[in-house]
Amino acid sequence: MTKKVSRIGVLTSGGDAPGMNAAIRAVVRTGLYHGLEVFGIMRGYQGMIEEDIFKMEGRSVANIIQRGGTILKTARCKEFYEAPGRKKAYDNLKKQGIDGLVIIGGDGSFRGAVKFSKEFDMPCIGIAGTIDKDIHGSDYTIGFDTAVNTAIEAIDKIRDTMDAHDRIFIIEVMGRDAGYIALHSGIATGAENILIPERKTNIKDIIESLQEKEKRKKLVNLIVVAEGDEFGGANEVQKVLKENLPNAEIRVAILGHIQRGGSPTGIDRLIASRMGYHAVECLMEGKHNVFVGILNNKMHYIPLEKAVKNKGGISEEWMKIVKILAS
Ligand code: ADP
């Protein structure tokens, strides 16, 4: 294969996700395998602007595949939104002789990369590192499976105590715009109700079924809520329920950042490794501005500007499963 690049940079940007390290490792090792020089860029676009860039070797990524977080750190970078910031970033890359980039991040990071690559001659390849799974063009995003499994572990524990006391528990999981974590963790823990931003919730139905349970003295109920649901999260849902069930014990647990941390699951390590490997292959082939996803277990490439938030991904069938299995 003729090489189209010789010195590549890799960075993690935006929200962090477990498995990003496995992706960095794959990019570095695949690049070195092909005889490329590989540079780590610290703190996403911020490190490009501040020239916080260092050469990576095979051993730079030893013993990180199992670690959460990202050894390259991540950041949100205001300057990169503006043309002068992006110019500074480009000048620094040129100074280092970098002629291709792998960006591990979410749709915001890809929007930045699309702008950057339109202004300057710098091929950019995107890999989805986000726990939210809401990127068009891939069945998987790095970190989602880990976040779901962390949520499941926590919810199972809460269910034990909920069950012992006959309580209603409302558990809030991450997902400002996307309900995938709530949906997957809710189904996997047998939640009676799952509230997500993509669907309107029939709160009247929920209240009626809880009142019914209360009458039968069987008021144990698990509700999983995505933080971005129409009510605005678990505390708000609790208020609405309290108004209608004044005597019920209704508890809230907000899982928060534990969902971002921890050792990535096998699936996340595997998809990160595959995506990292293929991102470098794309650069080697001279591809520009491509998003590397996985659809139906096959690598899938779309233009980076199409790797936007996937809003319509939750089908009615999933909602039906929730309802039937909880009844
Ligand atoms: P994520 O990649 O997780 O969606 P953000 O939306 O915060 O996270 O994006 C990460 C970074 O990408 C931003 O801090 C900014 O530096 C850059 N970025 C995002 N959107 C744009 C844009 N429209 N133009 C230029 N840069 C952008």
mmCIF file of C-alpha atoms and ligand atoms in Angstrom:
data_model
loop_
_atom_site.group_PDB
_atom_site.id
_atom_site.type_symbol
_atom_site.label_atom_id
_atom_site.label_comp_id
_atom_site.label_asym_id
_atom_site.label_seq_id
_atom_site.Cartn_x
_atom_site.Cartn_y
_atom_site.Cartn_z
ATOM 1 C CA MET A 1 0.000 0.000 0.000
ATOM 2 C CA THR A 2 1.376 3.430 -0.880
ATOM 3 C CA LYS A 3 1.444 5.685 2.118
ATOM 4 C CA LYS A 4 -0.483 8.934 1.818
ATOM 5 C CA VAL A 5 0.612 10.128 5.221
ATOM 6 C CA SER A 6 3.825 9.847 7.189
ATOM 7 C CA ARG A 7 3.218 11.586 10.522
ATOM 8 C CA ILE A 8 -0.164 11.314 12.143
ATOM 9 C CA GLY A 9 -1.677 12.878 15.256
ATOM 10 C CA VAL A 10 -4.258 11.381 17.601
ATOM 11 C CA LEU A 11 -6.435 13.224 20.101
ATOM 12 C CA THR A 12 -9.434 12.710 22.366
ATOM 13 C CA SER A 13 -11.939 15.552 22.504
ATOM 14 C CA GLY A 14 -15.221 16.513 24.171
ATOM 15 C CA GLY A 15 -16.855 14.224 26.727
ATOM 16 C CA ASP A 16 -14.661 11.342 27.885
ATOM 17 C CA ALA A 17 -15.699 7.737 27.534
ATOM 18 C CA PRO A 18 -14.267 4.436 28.807
ATOM 19 C CA GLY A 19 -12.455 2.734 25.937
ATOM 20 C CA MET A 20 -10.819 5.863 24.566
ATOM 21 C CA ASN A 21 -7.459 4.504 25.743
ATOM 22 C CA ALA A 22 -8.005 1.284 23.813
ATOM 23 C CA ALA A 23 -8.645 3.383 20.695
ATOM 24 C CA ILE A 24 -5.505 5.480 21.239
ATOM 25 C CA ARG A 25 -3.512 2.290 21.639
ATOM 26 C CA ALA A 26 -4.901 0.882 18.395
ATOM 27 C CA VAL A 27 -4.108 4.061 16.461
ATOM 28 C CA VAL A 28 -0.553 4.240 17.792
ATOM 29 C CA ARG A 29 0.279 0.591 17.242
ATOM 30 C CA THR A 30 -1.303 0.424 13.776
ATOM 31 C CA GLY A 31 0.506 3.601 12.747
ATOM 32 C CA LEU A 32 3.838 2.266 13.955
ATOM 33 C CA TYR A 33 3.177 -1.060 12.231
ATOM 34 C CA HIS A 34 2.866 0.836 8.952
ATOM 35 C CA GLY A 35 6.073 2.773 9.586
ATOM 36 C CA LEU A 36 4.337 6.052 10.412
ATOM 37 C CA GLU A 37 5.366 8.430 13.133
ATOM 38 C CA VAL A 38 2.563 8.930 15.624
ATOM 39 C CA PHE A 39 2.021 11.995 17.798
ATOM 40 C CA GLY A 40 -0.240 12.312 20.803
ATOM 41 C CA ILE A 41 -2.043 15.628 21.121
ATOM 42 C CA MET A 42 -3.006 16.510 24.686
ATOM 43 C CA ARG A 43 -6.440 17.837 25.759
ATOM 44 C CA GLY A 44 -8.102 17.686 22.360
ATOM 45 C CA TYR A 45 -8.069 20.819 20.219
ATOM 46 C CA GLN A 46 -6.615 22.774 23.151
ATOM 47 C CA GLY A 47 -3.350 20.867 22.810
ATOM 48 C CA MET A 48 -3.271 21.568 19.076
ATOM 49 C CA ILE A 49 -3.533 25.287 19.766
ATOM 50 C CA GLU A 50 -0.978 25.198 22.596
ATOM 51 C CA GLU A 51 1.348 22.813 20.737
ATOM 52 C CA ASP A 52 1.082 20.261 23.521
ATOM 53 C CA ILE A 53 2.129 17.460 21.216
ATOM 54 C CA PHE A 54 4.512 14.574 21.820
ATOM 55 C CA LYS A 55 5.872 11.656 19.892
ATOM 56 C CA MET A 56 4.435 8.280 20.866
ATOM 57 C CA GLU A 57 6.075 4.874 20.804
ATOM 58 C CA GLY A 58 4.653 1.385 21.182
ATOM 59 C CA ARG A 59 5.426 1.475 24.896
ATOM 60 C CA SER A 60 3.599 4.820 25.342
ATOM 61 C CA VAL A 61 0.387 2.837 25.123
ATOM 62 C CA ALA A 62 1.424 -0.237 27.087
ATOM 63 C CA ASN A 63 -0.972 -1.341 29.820
ATOM 64 C CA ILE A 64 -3.749 1.132 28.996
ATOM 65 C CA ILE A 65 -6.292 -1.022 27.135
ATOM 66 C CA GLN A 66 -8.078 -1.786 30.402
ATOM 67 C CA ARG A 67 -8.023 1.747 31.805
ATOM 68 C CA GLY A 68 -10.926 4.197 31.786
ATOM 69 C CA GLY A 69 -10.453 7.897 31.026
ATOM 70 C CA THR A 70 -7.913 8.952 28.422
ATOM 71 C CA ILE A 71 -4.149 9.233 28.768
ATOM 72 C CA LEU A 72 -4.260 12.119 26.274
ATOM 73 C CA LYS A 73 -6.822 13.955 28.461
ATOM 74 C CA THR A 74 -9.760 15.676 26.878
ATOM 75 C CA ALA A 75 -11.092 19.208 26.892
ATOM 76 C CA ARG A 76 -13.679 21.542 25.515
ATOM 77 C CA CYS A 77 -11.815 24.228 23.597
ATOM 78 C CA LYS A 78 -13.449 27.626 23.020
ATOM 79 C CA GLU A 79 -10.681 28.947 20.759
ATOM 80 C CA PHE A 80 -11.252 26.191 18.226
ATOM 81 C CA TYR A 81 -14.719 27.583 17.448
ATOM 82 C CA GLU A 82 -13.006 30.661 15.968
ATOM 83 C CA ALA A 83 -10.991 30.787 12.733
ATOM 84 C CA PRO A 84 -7.823 32.274 14.333
ATOM 85 C CA GLY A 85 -7.760 29.426 16.882
ATOM 86 C CA ARG A 86 -8.009 26.826 14.137
ATOM 87 C CA LYS A 87 -5.247 28.591 12.158
ATOM 88 C CA LYS A 88 -2.979 28.449 15.201
ATOM 89 C CA ALA A 89 -3.773 24.744 15.547
ATOM 90 C CA TYR A 90 -2.943 24.110 11.902
ATOM 91 C CA ASP A 91 0.351 26.014 12.101
ATOM 92 C CA ASN A 92 1.394 23.895 15.074
ATOM 93 C CA LEU A 93 0.565 20.656 13.290
ATOM 94 C CA LYS A 94 2.554 21.787 10.264
ATOM 95 C CA LYS A 95 5.493 22.702 12.475
ATOM 96 C CA GLN A 96 5.501 19.097 13.700
ATOM 97 C CA GLY A 97 5.109 17.797 10.150
ATOM 98 C CA ILE A 98 1.768 16.142 10.986
ATOM 99 C CA ASP A 99 -0.193 15.314 7.842
ATOM 100 C CA GLY A 100 -3.199 13.369 9.142
ATOM 101 C CA LEU A 101 -5.386 13.309 12.255
ATOM 102 C CA VAL A 102 -7.493 10.767 14.128
ATOM 103 C CA ILE A 103 -10.118 12.431 16.305
ATOM 104 C CA ILE A 104 -11.777 10.362 19.022
ATOM 105 C CA GLY A 105 -14.811 12.244 20.286
ATOM 106 C CA GLY A 106 -18.485 13.088 19.881
ATOM 107 C CA ASP A 107 -20.460 14.923 17.229
ATOM 108 C CA GLY A 108 -19.216 18.317 18.499
ATOM 109 C CA SER A 109 -15.619 17.255 17.961
ATOM 110 C CA PHE A 110 -16.522 16.093 14.455
ATOM 111 C CA ARG A 111 -18.159 19.449 13.658
ATOM 112 C CA GLY A 112 -14.909 21.117 14.626
ATOM 113 C CA ALA A 113 -12.916 18.672 12.500
ATOM 114 C CA VAL A 114 -15.138 19.253 9.464
ATOM 115 C CA LYS A 115 -14.584 23.008 9.672
ATOM 116 C CA PHE A 116 -10.870 22.521 10.184
ATOM 117 C CA SER A 117 -10.451 20.199 7.235
ATOM 118 C CA LYS A 118 -12.417 22.535 4.957
ATOM 119 C CA GLU A 119 -10.084 25.405 5.811
ATOM 120 C CA PHE A 120 -6.809 23.496 5.713
ATOM 121 C CA ASP A 121 -5.387 20.551 3.876
ATOM 122 C CA MET A 122 -5.486 18.107 6.769
ATOM 123 C CA PRO A 123 -7.222 14.730 6.428
ATOM 124 C CA CYS A 124 -9.296 14.027 9.535
ATOM 125 C CA ILE A 125 -10.726 10.644 10.504
ATOM 126 C CA GLY A 126 -13.364 10.492 13.262
ATOM 127 C CA ILE A 127 -14.072 7.698 15.732
ATOM 128 C CA ALA A 128 -17.112 7.922 18.016
ATOM 129 C CA GLY A 129 -16.040 8.021 21.628
ATOM 130 C CA THR A 130 -19.208 8.826 23.559
ATOM 131 C CA ILE A 131 -21.216 7.008 26.195
ATOM 132 C CA ASP A 132 -24.461 8.278 24.645
ATOM 133 C CA LYS A 133 -24.424 6.059 21.513
ATOM 134 C CA ASP A 134 -26.270 8.732 19.569
ATOM 135 C CA ILE A 135 -24.068 9.124 16.501
ATOM 136 C CA HIS A 136 -25.491 8.431 13.079
ATOM 137 C CA GLY A 137 -23.489 5.838 11.135
ATOM 138 C CA SER A 138 -22.539 3.369 13.875
ATOM 139 C CA ASP A 139 -24.331 0.754 15.953
ATOM 140 C CA TYR A 140 -21.689 1.211 18.618
ATOM 141 C CA THR A 141 -19.878 4.110 20.160
ATOM 142 C CA ILE A 142 -16.915 3.644 22.440
ATOM 143 C CA GLY A 143 -17.955 3.795 26.095
ATOM 144 C CA PHE A 144 -21.657 3.058 25.728
ATOM 145 C CA ASP A 145 -21.487 -0.587 26.714
ATOM 146 C CA THR A 146 -19.385 0.205 29.770
ATOM 147 C CA ALA A 147 -21.727 2.995 30.869
ATOM 148 C CA VAL A 148 -24.751 0.709 30.510
ATOM 149 C CA ASN A 149 -23.093 -2.048 32.505
ATOM 150 C CA THR A 150 -22.085 0.381 35.251
ATOM 151 C CA ALA A 151 -25.669 1.622 35.419
ATOM 152 C CA ILE A 152 -26.979 -1.960 35.545
ATOM 153 C CA GLU A 153 -24.690 -2.845 38.435
ATOM 154 C CA ALA A 154 -25.799 0.218 40.399
ATOM 155 C CA ILE A 155 -29.505 -0.242 39.627
ATOM 156 C CA ASP A 156 -29.414 -3.923 40.639
ATOM 157 C CA LYS A 157 -28.050 -2.892 44.025
ATOM 158 C CA ILE A 158 -30.670 -0.213 44.479
ATOM 159 C CA ARG A 159 -33.383 -2.673 43.510
ATOM 160 C CA ASP A 160 -32.381 -4.983 46.351
ATOM 161 C CA THR A 161 -32.970 -2.306 48.956
ATOM 162 C CA MET A 162 -36.036 -0.954 47.155
ATOM 163 C CA ASP A 163 -37.596 -4.376 47.198
ATOM 164 C CA ALA A 164 -36.854 -4.922 50.883
ATOM 165 C CA HIS A 165 -38.726 -1.747 51.816
ATOM 166 C CA ASP A 166 -41.576 -1.483 49.292
ATOM 167 C CA ARG A 167 -40.485 1.799 47.776
ATOM 168 C CA ILE A 168 -40.685 3.618 44.523
ATOM 169 C CA PHE A 169 -37.234 4.378 43.226
ATOM 170 C CA ILE A 170 -36.488 6.844 40.468
ATOM 171 C CA ILE A 171 -32.995 6.393 39.131
ATOM 172 C CA GLU A 172 -31.478 8.996 36.861
ATOM 173 C CA VAL A 173 -28.874 7.917 34.333
ATOM 174 C CA MET A 174 -26.863 10.035 31.893
ATOM 175 C CA GLY A 175 -28.240 11.138 28.530
ATOM 176 C CA ARG A 176 -29.047 14.795 27.953
ATOM 177 C CA ASP A 177 -30.373 14.290 24.442
ATOM 178 C CA ALA A 178 -30.335 10.522 24.137
ATOM 179 C CA GLY A 179 -32.202 7.829 26.021
ATOM 180 C CA TYR A 180 -30.081 4.848 25.029
ATOM 181 C CA ILE A 181 -28.386 4.390 28.410
ATOM 182 C CA ALA A 182 -31.767 4.622 30.157
ATOM 183 C CA LEU A 183 -33.433 2.265 27.710
ATOM 184 C CA HIS A 184 -30.730 -0.397 27.732
ATOM 185 C CA SER A 185 -30.038 -0.304 31.471
ATOM 186 C CA GLY A 186 -33.763 -0.065 32.246
ATOM 187 C CA ILE A 187 -34.685 -3.117 30.193
ATOM 188 C CA ALA A 188 -31.734 -5.053 31.580
ATOM 189 C CA THR A 189 -32.762 -4.356 35.181
ATOM 190 C CA GLY A 190 -36.465 -4.963 34.647
ATOM 191 C CA ALA A 191 -37.521 -1.353 35.224
ATOM 192 C CA GLU A 192 -41.276 -0.835 35.271
ATOM 193 C CA ASN A 193 -40.988 2.545 33.534
ATOM 194 C CA ILE A 194 -38.301 4.165 31.398
ATOM 195 C CA LEU A 195 -38.442 7.886 30.654
ATOM 196 C CA ILE A 196 -36.360 9.136 27.731
ATOM 197 C CA PRO A 197 -36.067 12.390 25.775
ATOM 198 C CA GLU A 198 -37.065 10.743 22.487
ATOM 199 C CA ARG A 199 -40.560 9.772 23.668
ATOM 200 C CA LYS A 200 -43.376 11.636 25.341
ATOM 201 C CA THR A 201 -44.174 10.033 28.696
ATOM 202 C CA ASN A 202 -47.734 9.226 29.611
ATOM 203 C CA ILE A 203 -47.328 10.263 33.246
ATOM 204 C CA LYS A 204 -51.039 9.850 33.894
ATOM 205 C CA ASP A 205 -50.752 6.140 33.105
ATOM 206 C CA ILE A 206 -47.771 5.767 35.403
ATOM 207 C CA ILE A 207 -49.555 7.545 38.260
ATOM 208 C CA GLU A 208 -52.656 5.425 37.831
ATOM 209 C CA SER A 209 -50.686 2.198 37.879
ATOM 210 C CA LEU A 210 -48.808 3.331 41.006
ATOM 211 C CA GLN A 211 -52.066 4.261 42.747
ATOM 212 C CA GLU A 212 -53.395 0.849 41.874
ATOM 213 C CA LYS A 213 -50.292 -0.817 43.329
ATOM 214 C CA GLU A 214 -50.640 1.320 46.444
ATOM 215 C CA LYS A 215 -54.193 0.076 46.932
ATOM 216 C CA ARG A 216 -52.954 -3.503 46.686
ATOM 217 C CA LYS A 217 -50.132 -2.658 49.119
ATOM 218 C CA LYS A 218 -47.562 -3.646 46.525
ATOM 219 C CA LEU A 219 -45.917 -0.328 45.896
ATOM 220 C CA VAL A 220 -42.516 -1.445 44.626
ATOM 221 C CA ASN A 221 -41.616 0.264 41.410
ATOM 222 C CA LEU A 222 -38.420 1.043 39.564
ATOM 223 C CA ILE A 223 -38.364 4.022 37.221
ATOM 224 C CA VAL A 224 -35.275 4.756 35.134
ATOM 225 C CA VAL A 225 -35.052 8.318 33.834
ATOM 226 C CA ALA A 226 -32.604 9.828 31.357
ATOM 227 C CA GLU A 227 -31.343 13.173 32.655
ATOM 228 C CA GLY A 228 -32.755 14.949 29.593
ATOM 229 C CA ASP A 229 -36.307 13.557 29.743
ATOM 230 C CA GLU A 230 -39.207 15.997 29.317
ATOM 231 C CA PHE A 231 -39.569 16.582 33.085
ATOM 232 C CA GLY A 232 -35.902 17.476 33.544
ATOM 233 C CA GLY A 233 -34.593 14.469 35.451
ATOM 234 C CA ALA A 234 -35.394 12.312 38.482
ATOM 235 C CA ASN A 235 -35.991 15.092 41.042
ATOM 236 C CA GLU A 236 -38.650 16.655 38.837
ATOM 237 C CA VAL A 237 -40.338 13.307 38.244
ATOM 238 C CA GLN A 238 -40.335 12.743 42.005
ATOM 239 C CA LYS A 239 -42.181 16.048 42.549
ATOM 240 C CA VAL A 240 -44.905 15.100 40.093
ATOM 241 C CA LEU A 241 -45.359 11.664 41.660
ATOM 242 C CA LYS A 242 -45.364 13.022 45.220
ATOM 243 C CA GLU A 243 -48.231 15.349 44.363
ATOM 244 C CA ASN A 244 -50.306 12.353 43.333
ATOM 245 C CA LEU A 245 -49.076 9.789 45.843
ATOM 246 C CA PRO A 246 -48.543 11.813 49.031
ATOM 247 C CA ASN A 247 -48.187 8.756 51.273
ATOM 248 C CA ALA A 248 -45.771 6.784 49.135
ATOM 249 C CA GLU A 249 -42.055 6.546 49.834
ATOM 250 C CA ILE A 250 -40.452 7.823 46.672
ATOM 251 C CA ARG A 251 -36.673 7.885 46.568
ATOM 252 C CA VAL A 252 -34.299 9.307 43.993
ATOM 253 C CA ALA A 253 -30.798 8.167 43.041
ATOM 254 C CA ILE A 254 -28.745 10.080 40.495
ATOM 255 C CA LEU A 255 -25.956 7.886 39.196
ATOM 256 C CA GLY A 256 -23.923 10.725 37.669
ATOM 257 C CA HIS A 257 -20.284 10.463 36.712
ATOM 258 C CA ILE A 258 -19.688 6.882 37.815
ATOM 259 C CA GLN A 259 -21.162 6.082 34.398
ATOM 260 C CA ARG A 260 -18.207 7.729 32.658
ATOM 261 C CA GLY A 261 -15.484 5.935 34.567
ATOM 262 C CA GLY A 262 -14.196 2.445 35.112
ATOM 263 C CA SER A 263 -12.510 -0.233 33.138
ATOM 264 C CA PRO A 264 -14.051 -0.606 29.657
ATOM 265 C CA THR A 265 -16.030 -3.757 28.923
ATOM 266 C CA GLY A 266 -14.834 -6.346 26.445
ATOM 267 C CA ILE A 267 -17.135 -4.939 23.777
ATOM 268 C CA ASP A 268 -15.830 -1.405 24.218
ATOM 269 C CA ARG A 269 -12.205 -2.562 24.077
ATOM 270 C CA LEU A 270 -12.932 -4.564 20.961
ATOM 271 C CA ILE A 271 -14.758 -1.877 19.002
ATOM 272 C CA ALA A 272 -12.176 0.728 20.049
ATOM 273 C CA SER A 273 -9.416 -1.544 18.746
ATOM 274 C CA ARG A 274 -11.199 -2.165 15.453
ATOM 275 C CA MET A 275 -12.092 1.476 14.920
ATOM 276 C CA GLY A 276 -8.587 2.689 15.802
ATOM 277 C CA TYR A 277 -7.012 0.205 13.423
ATOM 278 C CA HIS A 278 -9.352 1.158 10.560
ATOM 279 C CA ALA A 279 -8.940 4.884 11.161
ATOM 280 C CA VAL A 280 -5.229 4.554 10.429
ATOM 281 C CA GLU A 281 -5.947 2.387 7.395
ATOM 282 C CA CYS A 282 -8.199 5.187 6.106
ATOM 283 C CA LEU A 283 -5.374 7.718 6.435
ATOM 284 C CA MET A 284 -2.983 5.297 4.716
ATOM 285 C CA GLU A 285 -5.396 5.003 1.797
ATOM 286 C CA GLY A 286 -5.576 8.766 1.450
ATOM 287 C CA LYS A 287 -9.166 9.070 2.680
ATOM 288 C CA HIS A 288 -10.228 12.511 3.834
ATOM 289 C CA ASN A 289 -12.794 13.396 6.455
ATOM 290 C CA VAL A 290 -14.298 10.046 7.077
ATOM 291 C CA PHE A 291 -16.191 8.709 10.059
ATOM 292 C CA VAL A 292 -15.328 5.134 10.959
ATOM 293 C CA GLY A 293 -18.354 3.306 12.360
ATOM 294 C CA ILE A 294 -19.574 -0.259 12.737
ATOM 295 C CA LEU A 295 -22.934 -1.301 11.274
ATOM 296 C CA ASN A 296 -24.143 -4.916 11.382
ATOM 297 C CA ASN A 297 -20.725 -5.872 12.696
ATOM 298 C CA LYS A 298 -18.962 -4.545 9.577
ATOM 299 C CA MET A 299 -16.851 -1.447 9.263
ATOM 300 C CA HIS A 300 -18.867 1.377 7.795
ATOM 301 C CA TYR A 301 -17.568 4.662 6.460
ATOM 302 C CA ILE A 302 -19.494 7.862 5.952
ATOM 303 C CA PRO A 303 -18.372 11.458 5.368
ATOM 304 C CA LEU A 304 -17.486 13.045 8.694
ATOM 305 C CA GLU A 305 -20.092 15.805 8.270
ATOM 306 C CA LYS A 306 -22.799 13.117 8.258
ATOM 307 C CA ALA A 307 -21.726 11.730 11.629
ATOM 308 C CA VAL A 308 -24.244 13.860 13.475
ATOM 309 C CA LYS A 309 -26.486 13.123 16.430
ATOM 310 C CA ASN A 310 -28.846 10.269 15.696
ATOM 311 C CA LYS A 311 -32.211 11.303 17.043
ATOM 312 C CA GLY A 312 -34.576 8.782 15.528
ATOM 313 C CA GLY A 313 -32.856 5.575 16.546
ATOM 314 C CA ILE A 314 -35.308 4.292 19.154
ATOM 315 C CA SER A 315 -38.066 2.242 17.596
ATOM 316 C CA GLU A 316 -41.589 1.655 18.895
ATOM 317 C CA GLU A 317 -40.699 -1.999 19.282
ATOM 318 C CA TRP A 318 -38.241 -1.185 22.071
ATOM 319 C CA MET A 319 -40.920 0.761 23.933
ATOM 320 C CA LYS A 320 -43.316 -2.138 23.507
ATOM 321 C CA ILE A 321 -40.761 -4.518 24.999
ATOM 322 C CA VAL A 322 -40.425 -2.246 28.048
ATOM 323 C CA LYS A 323 -44.176 -2.231 28.556
ATOM 324 C CA ILE A 324 -44.809 -5.928 28.039
ATOM 325 C CA LEU A 325 -41.917 -7.189 30.100
ATOM 326 C CA ALA A 326 -42.742 -4.911 33.019
ATOM 327 C CA SER A 327 -46.379 -5.931 33.198
HETATM 328 P P1 ADP B 1 -18.382 16.193 21.951
HETATM 329 O O1 ADP B 1 -17.300 15.982 20.953
HETATM 330 O O2 ADP B 1 -18.314 15.216 23.068
HETATM 331 O O3 ADP B 1 -19.749 16.318 21.307
HETATM 332 P P2 ADP B 1 -18.268 19.121 22.324
HETATM 333 O O4 ADP B 1 -19.560 19.406 21.655
HETATM 334 O O5 ADP B 1 -17.944 19.868 23.569
HETATM 335 O O6 ADP B 1 -18.084 17.584 22.716
HETATM 336 O O7 ADP B 1 -17.104 19.403 21.269
HETATM 337 C C1 ADP B 1 -15.745 19.248 21.620
HETATM 338 C C2 ADP B 1 -14.921 20.377 21.052
HETATM 339 O O8 ADP B 1 -15.018 20.364 19.621
HETATM 340 C C3 ADP B 1 -15.394 21.767 21.454
HETATM 341 O O9 ADP B 1 -14.936 22.147 22.727
HETATM 342 C C4 ADP B 1 -14.750 22.599 20.358
HETATM 343 O O10 ADP B 1 -13.383 22.810 20.613
HETATM 344 C C5 ADP B 1 -14.911 21.696 19.129
HETATM 345 N N1 ADP B 1 -16.141 22.054 18.403
HETATM 346 C C6 ADP B 1 -17.404 21.629 18.636
HETATM 347 N N2 ADP B 1 -18.288 22.184 17.774
HETATM 348 C C7 ADP B 1 -17.563 23.002 16.983
HETATM 349 C C8 ADP B 1 -17.878 23.892 15.908
HETATM 350 N N3 ADP B 1 -19.144 24.040 15.478
HETATM 351 N N4 ADP B 1 -16.859 24.577 15.341
HETATM 352 C C9 ADP B 1 -15.592 24.433 15.751
HETATM 353 N N5 ADP B 1 -15.236 23.625 16.765
HETATM 354 C C10 ADP B 1 -16.184 22.913 17.378
#
